PDB file of C-alpha atoms in Angstrom:
ATOM      1  CA  MET G  10     145.587 259.995 111.460  1.00  0.00           C
ATOM      2  CA  THR G  11     147.044 263.227 110.091  1.00  0.00           C
ATOM      3  CA  THR G  12     149.713 264.949 112.147  1.00  0.00           C
ATOM      4  CA  PRO G  13     148.876 268.623 112.859  1.00  0.00           C
ATOM      5  CA  LEU G  14     150.551 271.063 110.482  1.00  0.00           C
ATOM      6  CA  THR G  15     149.881 274.776 110.115  1.00  0.00           C
ATOM      7  CA  LEU G  16     150.828 276.730 106.976  1.00  0.00           C
ATOM      8  CA  THR G  17     150.676 280.530 107.117  1.00  0.00           C
ATOM      9  CA  PRO G  18     151.437 282.484 103.931  1.00  0.00           C
ATOM     10  CA  ASP G  19     152.538 286.127 104.025  1.00  0.00           C
ATOM     11  CA  ARG G  20     155.207 288.430 102.606  1.00  0.00           C
ATOM     12  CA  ARG G  21     158.473 289.793 103.940  1.00  0.00           C
ATOM     13  CA  PRO G  22     158.879 293.576 104.026  1.00  0.00           C
ATOM     14  CA  ASP G  23     160.781 293.372 100.711  1.00  0.00           C
ATOM     15  CA  GLY G  24     157.764 291.700  99.065  1.00  0.00           C
ATOM     16  CA  THR G  25     159.212 288.182  98.871  1.00  0.00           C
ATOM     17  CA  SER G  26     156.648 285.460  99.529  1.00  0.00           C
ATOM     18  CA  ARG G  27     157.043 283.654 102.831  1.00  0.00           C
ATOM     19  CA  LEU G  28     155.383 280.509 104.120  1.00  0.00           C
ATOM     20  CA  THR G  29     155.607 279.864 107.844  1.00  0.00           C
ATOM     21  CA  VAL G  30     155.222 276.215 108.801  1.00  0.00           C
ATOM     22  CA  SER G  31     154.566 274.905 112.297  1.00  0.00           C
ATOM     23  CA  GLY G  32     154.080 271.421 113.672  1.00  0.00           C
ATOM     24  CA  GLU G  33     155.466 268.210 112.235  1.00  0.00           C
ATOM     25  CA  ILE G  34     156.029 267.457 108.553  1.00  0.00           C
ATOM     26  CA  ASP G  35     155.563 263.788 107.793  1.00  0.00           C
ATOM     27  CA  MET G  36     153.953 261.479 105.256  1.00  0.00           C
ATOM     28  CA  SER G  37     150.503 262.021 106.780  1.00  0.00           C
ATOM     29  CA  ASN G  38     150.420 265.731 105.942  1.00  0.00           C
ATOM     30  CA  VAL G  39     153.140 266.378 103.384  1.00  0.00           C
ATOM     31  CA  GLY G  40     150.488 266.764 100.665  1.00  0.00           C
ATOM     32  CA  SER G  41     149.366 270.040 102.259  1.00  0.00           C
ATOM     33  CA  LEU G  42     152.910 271.395 102.149  1.00  0.00           C
ATOM     34  CA  ALA G  43     153.374 270.196  98.564  1.00  0.00           C
ATOM     35  CA  ASP G  44     150.126 271.889  97.514  1.00  0.00           C
ATOM     36  CA  ALA G  45     151.201 275.159  99.139  1.00  0.00           C
ATOM     37  CA  LEU G  46     154.592 275.059  97.410  1.00  0.00           C
ATOM     38  CA  ASP G  47     153.085 274.037  94.066  1.00  0.00           C
ATOM     39  CA  GLY G  48     150.613 276.923  94.234  1.00  0.00           C
ATOM     40  CA  GLY G  49     153.183 279.682  93.818  1.00  0.00           C
ATOM     41  CA  SER G  50     156.027 280.788  91.639  1.00  0.00           C
ATOM     42  CA  GLY G  51     159.155 282.824  92.182  1.00  0.00           C
ATOM     43  CA  PRO G  52     161.361 282.931  95.249  1.00  0.00           C
ATOM     44  CA  LEU G  53     159.877 281.705  98.510  1.00  0.00           C
ATOM     45  CA  VAL G  54     161.175 281.979 102.053  1.00  0.00           C
ATOM     46  CA  LEU G  55     160.110 278.869 103.929  1.00  0.00           C
ATOM     47  CA  ASP G  56     160.184 279.514 107.669  1.00  0.00           C
ATOM     48  CA  LEU G  57     160.596 276.174 109.432  1.00  0.00           C
ATOM     49  CA  THR G  58     161.519 277.569 112.851  1.00  0.00           C
ATOM     50  CA  ALA G  59     158.346 276.126 114.415  1.00  0.00           C
ATOM     51  CA  VAL G  60     158.781 272.678 112.822  1.00  0.00           C
ATOM     52  CA  GLU G  61     159.516 270.014 115.421  1.00  0.00           C
ATOM     53  CA  TYR G  62     159.932 267.041 113.075  1.00  0.00           C
ATOM     54  CA  LEU G  63     160.725 266.589 109.379  1.00  0.00           C
ATOM     55  CA  ASP G  64     160.746 263.131 107.786  1.00  0.00           C
ATOM     56  CA  SER G  65     161.967 261.925 104.389  1.00  0.00           C
ATOM     57  CA  ALA G  66     158.620 262.686 102.718  1.00  0.00           C
ATOM     58  CA  GLY G  67     158.988 266.306 103.798  1.00  0.00           C
ATOM     59  CA  LEU G  68     162.582 266.415 102.605  1.00  0.00           C
ATOM     60  CA  ASN G  69     161.492 265.085  99.227  1.00  0.00           C
ATOM     61  CA  VAL G  70     159.023 267.964  98.816  1.00  0.00           C
ATOM     62  CA  LEU G  71     161.730 270.478  99.752  1.00  0.00           C
ATOM     63  CA  PHE G  72     164.130 268.976  97.217  1.00  0.00           C
ATOM     64  CA  THR G  73     161.430 269.216  94.540  1.00  0.00           C
ATOM     65  CA  HIS G  74     161.199 272.983  95.105  1.00  0.00           C
ATOM     66  CA  ALA G  75     164.863 273.653  95.912  1.00  0.00           C
ATOM     67  CA  ASP G  76     165.302 275.971  92.932  1.00  0.00           C
ATOM     68  CA  ARG G  77     163.087 278.642  94.526  1.00  0.00           C
ATOM     69  CA  LEU G  78     163.475 278.155  98.298  1.00  0.00           C
ATOM     70  CA  GLU G  79     165.297 279.950 101.064  1.00  0.00           C
ATOM     71  CA  LEU G  80     164.988 278.074 104.377  1.00  0.00           C
ATOM     72  CA  VAL G  81     164.845 279.607 107.836  1.00  0.00           C
ATOM     73  CA  VAL G  82     165.502 276.930 110.466  1.00  0.00           C
ATOM     74  CA  THR G  83     166.521 276.327 114.063  1.00  0.00           C
ATOM     75  CA  PRO G  84     169.598 274.295 115.039  1.00  0.00           C
ATOM     76  CA  LEU G  85     167.320 271.238 115.372  1.00  0.00           C
ATOM     77  CA  LEU G  86     166.870 270.915 111.591  1.00  0.00           C
ATOM     78  CA  GLU G  87     170.280 272.124 110.390  1.00  0.00           C
ATOM     79  CA  PRO G  88     172.051 268.729 110.663  1.00  0.00           C
ATOM     80  CA  LEU G  89     169.266 266.995 108.736  1.00  0.00           C
ATOM     81  CA  LEU G  90     169.441 269.554 105.922  1.00  0.00           C
ATOM     82  CA  THR G  91     173.226 269.273 105.815  1.00  0.00           C
ATOM     83  CA  VAL G  92     173.383 265.460 105.798  1.00  0.00           C
ATOM     84  CA  SER G  93     170.634 265.230 103.167  1.00  0.00           C
ATOM     85  CA  GLY G  94     172.507 267.639 100.893  1.00  0.00           C
ATOM     86  CA  LEU G  95     169.642 270.138 100.750  1.00  0.00           C
ATOM     87  CA  ALA G  96     171.791 272.784 102.465  1.00  0.00           C
ATOM     88  CA  ASP G  97     174.117 272.607  99.447  1.00  0.00           C
ATOM     89  CA  LEU G  98     171.243 273.520  97.113  1.00  0.00           C
ATOM     90  CA  VAL G  99     169.342 276.232  98.983  1.00  0.00           C
ATOM     91  CA  PRO G 100     170.245 279.096 101.306  1.00  0.00           C
ATOM     92  CA  VAL G 101     169.710 277.953 104.905  1.00  0.00           C
ATOM     93  CA  HIS G 102     169.965 280.293 107.874  1.00  0.00           C
ATOM     94  CA  GLY G 103     168.636 280.870 111.351  1.00  0.00           C
ATOM     95  CA  PRO G 104     165.873 283.237 112.380  1.00  0.00           C
ATOM     96  CA  GLY G 105     166.761 286.904 112.115  1.00  0.00           C
ATOM     97  CA  ALA G 106     169.506 286.308 109.545  1.00  0.00           C
ATOM     98  CA  GLY G 107     169.344 286.828 105.807  1.00  0.00           C
ATOM     99  CA  ALA G 108     170.465 284.370 103.158  1.00  0.00           C
ATOM    100  CA  ASP G 109     173.980 285.754 103.588  1.00  0.00           C
ATOM    101  CA  GLY G 110     173.868 284.671 107.270  1.00  0.00           C
ATOM    102  CA  ARG G 111     173.734 288.221 108.614  1.00  0.00           C
ATOM    103  CA  PRO G 112     170.748 289.772 110.438  1.00  0.00           C
TER     104      PRO G 112
END
C-alpha cells in the first residue's frame, strides 16, 4: 500500500520554483517525489514543513538532487538532515526564513 503524499508545485515571489510536500516520504511513494524533482531544472525550494516522516529512500532522492535544492523544514526533520550530512550540502532553514537563516 502506498503511503499518502501530496506534491504541490508553485513559485516563490522571486520566481524560484518551489515544491511543497506533505505527508510521509517512504519507499512506497518516493518515486513520485523523484519524478517531480527529475522533471525540473534550476534551483528549487523544497518545502518539507508538512512532512511527518522521511525514510532513507527519501533521503537518497534528496541527496541525488542536492546540487539544486534549498530545504525548508521543521525542527522534526533537522536532526535527520544533520546526521545524514545533507545539511552540509544544501541550505536548510525553518519556515519564514531565507537560506541565510533570516526571515
